Amino acid sequence: PIWIEAALPEASTSSIHAGDMASVSAPGLMGVPIAAKVVAVLPTVDPATRTRGVRLEAANREMTLVPGMTARVHFDGGAG
C-alpha cells in the first residue's frame, strides 16, 4: 500500500472521517482512478495555506503511484 497526502481547505474537512472512501486520479494512472481509504484527518492546519492534511491509503500493486506525484482526490461523501 501507499499513503496519499491530500491538503484540503480546513472547512472541507469537517465531513471527512477515517474510514471514508475516495478515488484518486493521477497522470501515471492512465485515466483509471484507484480506490483509497481515509486513514487520518491530521490535527493541524497549515497557517500559510489554511489547509488541513488528510492521509489516505491505497493499494499500489502495479507500482504506478510513486512518492512525489501529484494527484486529484475525490471524496465519495460529497465533500469535493
Short mmCIF file of N, CA and C in Angstrom, two decimals, residues 33-76:
data_model
loop_
_atom_site.label_atom_id
_atom_site.label_comp_id
_atom_site.label_asym_id
_atom_site.label_seq_id
_atom_site.Cartn_x
_atom_site.Cartn_y
_atom_site.Cartn_z
N PRO A 33 -8.94 5.78 -12.30
CA PRO A 33 -8.78 6.12 -10.88
C PRO A 33 -8.67 4.86 -10.02
N ILE A 34 -8.05 5.02 -8.86
CA ILE A 34 -7.95 3.91 -7.92
C ILE A 34 -8.69 4.29 -6.63
N ALA A 35 -9.14 3.28 -5.93
CA ALA A 35 -9.84 3.49 -4.66
C ALA A 35 -8.83 3.70 -3.54
N ALA A 36 -9.19 4.60 -2.63
CA ALA A 36 -8.35 4.87 -1.46
C ALA A 36 -9.25 5.03 -0.25
N LYS A 37 -8.69 4.76 0.92
CA LYS A 37 -9.43 4.86 2.18
C LYS A 37 -8.77 5.91 3.06
N VAL A 38 -9.58 6.78 3.66
CA VAL A 38 -9.06 7.78 4.59
C VAL A 38 -8.61 7.05 5.85
N VAL A 39 -7.34 7.25 6.22
CA VAL A 39 -6.84 6.64 7.45
C VAL A 39 -6.67 7.68 8.56
N ALA A 40 -6.58 8.97 8.20
CA ALA A 40 -6.47 10.00 9.23
C ALA A 40 -6.78 11.38 8.65
N VAL A 41 -7.44 12.18 9.46
CA VAL A 41 -7.56 13.61 9.20
C VAL A 41 -6.59 14.24 10.20
N LEU A 42 -5.54 14.83 9.68
CA LEU A 42 -4.47 15.31 10.55
C LEU A 42 -4.95 16.46 11.43
N PRO A 43 -4.44 16.57 12.66
CA PRO A 43 -4.97 17.51 13.65
C PRO A 43 -4.47 18.94 13.53
N THR A 44 -3.69 19.26 12.51
CA THR A 44 -3.16 20.63 12.41
C THR A 44 -3.60 21.29 11.10
N VAL A 45 -3.59 22.61 11.12
CA VAL A 45 -3.91 23.42 9.94
C VAL A 45 -2.64 24.18 9.56
N ASP A 46 -2.32 24.17 8.26
CA ASP A 46 -1.17 24.93 7.78
C ASP A 46 -1.55 26.41 7.82
N PRO A 47 -0.87 27.23 8.62
CA PRO A 47 -1.27 28.63 8.77
C PRO A 47 -1.08 29.45 7.50
N ALA A 48 -0.19 29.05 6.61
CA ALA A 48 0.03 29.81 5.37
C ALA A 48 -1.04 29.55 4.34
N THR A 49 -1.51 28.29 4.24
CA THR A 49 -2.48 27.94 3.20
C THR A 49 -3.89 27.71 3.73
N ARG A 50 -4.01 27.64 5.06
CA ARG A 50 -5.28 27.34 5.72
C ARG A 50 -5.85 26.01 5.24
N THR A 51 -4.96 25.04 5.03
CA THR A 51 -5.38 23.70 4.64
C THR A 51 -5.07 22.71 5.75
N ARG A 52 -5.80 21.64 5.71
CA ARG A 52 -5.62 20.57 6.69
C ARG A 52 -5.30 19.29 5.93
N GLY A 53 -4.39 18.51 6.46
CA GLY A 53 -3.98 17.29 5.79
C GLY A 53 -4.94 16.14 6.02
N VAL A 54 -5.12 15.36 4.97
CA VAL A 54 -5.89 14.13 5.05
C VAL A 54 -5.00 13.03 4.48
N ARG A 55 -4.80 11.97 5.24
CA ARG A 55 -3.96 10.86 4.80
C ARG A 55 -4.85 9.71 4.35
N LEU A 56 -4.58 9.22 3.15
CA LEU A 56 -5.32 8.10 2.59
C LEU A 56 -4.36 6.95 2.32
N GLU A 57 -4.91 5.76 2.20
CA GLU A 57 -4.10 4.59 1.87
C GLU A 57 -4.74 3.90 0.68
N ALA A 58 -3.91 3.48 -0.27
CA ALA A 58 -4.41 2.81 -1.46
C ALA A 58 -3.49 1.65 -1.81
N ALA A 59 -4.06 0.64 -2.44
CA ALA A 59 -3.25 -0.47 -2.96
C ALA A 59 -2.43 0.08 -4.13
N ASN A 60 -1.24 -0.39 -4.26
CA ASN A 60 -0.36 0.10 -5.32
C ASN A 60 0.34 -1.10 -5.97
N ARG A 61 -0.46 -2.10 -6.32
CA ARG A 61 0.08 -3.36 -6.83
C ARG A 61 0.91 -3.18 -8.09
N GLU A 62 0.48 -2.29 -8.96
CA GLU A 62 1.18 -2.07 -10.23
C GLU A 62 2.36 -1.11 -10.07
N MET A 63 2.52 -0.56 -8.86
CA MET A 63 3.58 0.43 -8.59
C MET A 63 3.47 1.66 -9.50
N THR A 64 2.22 2.05 -9.83
CA THR A 64 2.01 3.22 -10.68
C THR A 64 2.05 4.52 -9.91
N LEU A 65 1.78 4.46 -8.61
CA LEU A 65 1.89 5.64 -7.76
C LEU A 65 3.26 5.64 -7.11
N VAL A 66 3.95 6.77 -7.20
CA VAL A 66 5.27 6.87 -6.60
C VAL A 66 5.34 8.14 -5.76
N PRO A 67 6.18 8.18 -4.73
CA PRO A 67 6.30 9.37 -3.90
C PRO A 67 6.64 10.60 -4.73
N GLY A 68 5.97 11.71 -4.41
CA GLY A 68 6.21 12.98 -5.08
C GLY A 68 5.25 13.28 -6.22
N MET A 69 4.43 12.30 -6.62
CA MET A 69 3.46 12.55 -7.70
C MET A 69 2.38 13.51 -7.22
N THR A 70 1.75 14.18 -8.16
CA THR A 70 0.56 14.95 -7.84
C THR A 70 -0.65 14.14 -8.28
N ALA A 71 -1.75 14.34 -7.59
CA ALA A 71 -2.97 13.58 -7.89
C ALA A 71 -4.18 14.41 -7.50
N ARG A 72 -5.32 14.01 -8.01
CA ARG A 72 -6.60 14.59 -7.61
C ARG A 72 -7.33 13.55 -6.79
N VAL A 73 -7.95 14.01 -5.71
CA VAL A 73 -8.67 13.11 -4.82
C VAL A 73 -10.13 13.56 -4.78
N HIS A 74 -11.02 12.62 -5.01
CA HIS A 74 -12.46 12.90 -4.92
C HIS A 74 -13.01 12.04 -3.78
N PHE A 75 -13.57 12.72 -2.79
CA PHE A 75 -14.12 12.02 -1.63
C PHE A 75 -15.55 11.61 -1.92
N ASP A 76 -15.86 10.34 -1.69
CA ASP A 76 -17.16 9.79 -2.04
C ASP A 76 -18.31 10.39 -1.25
#
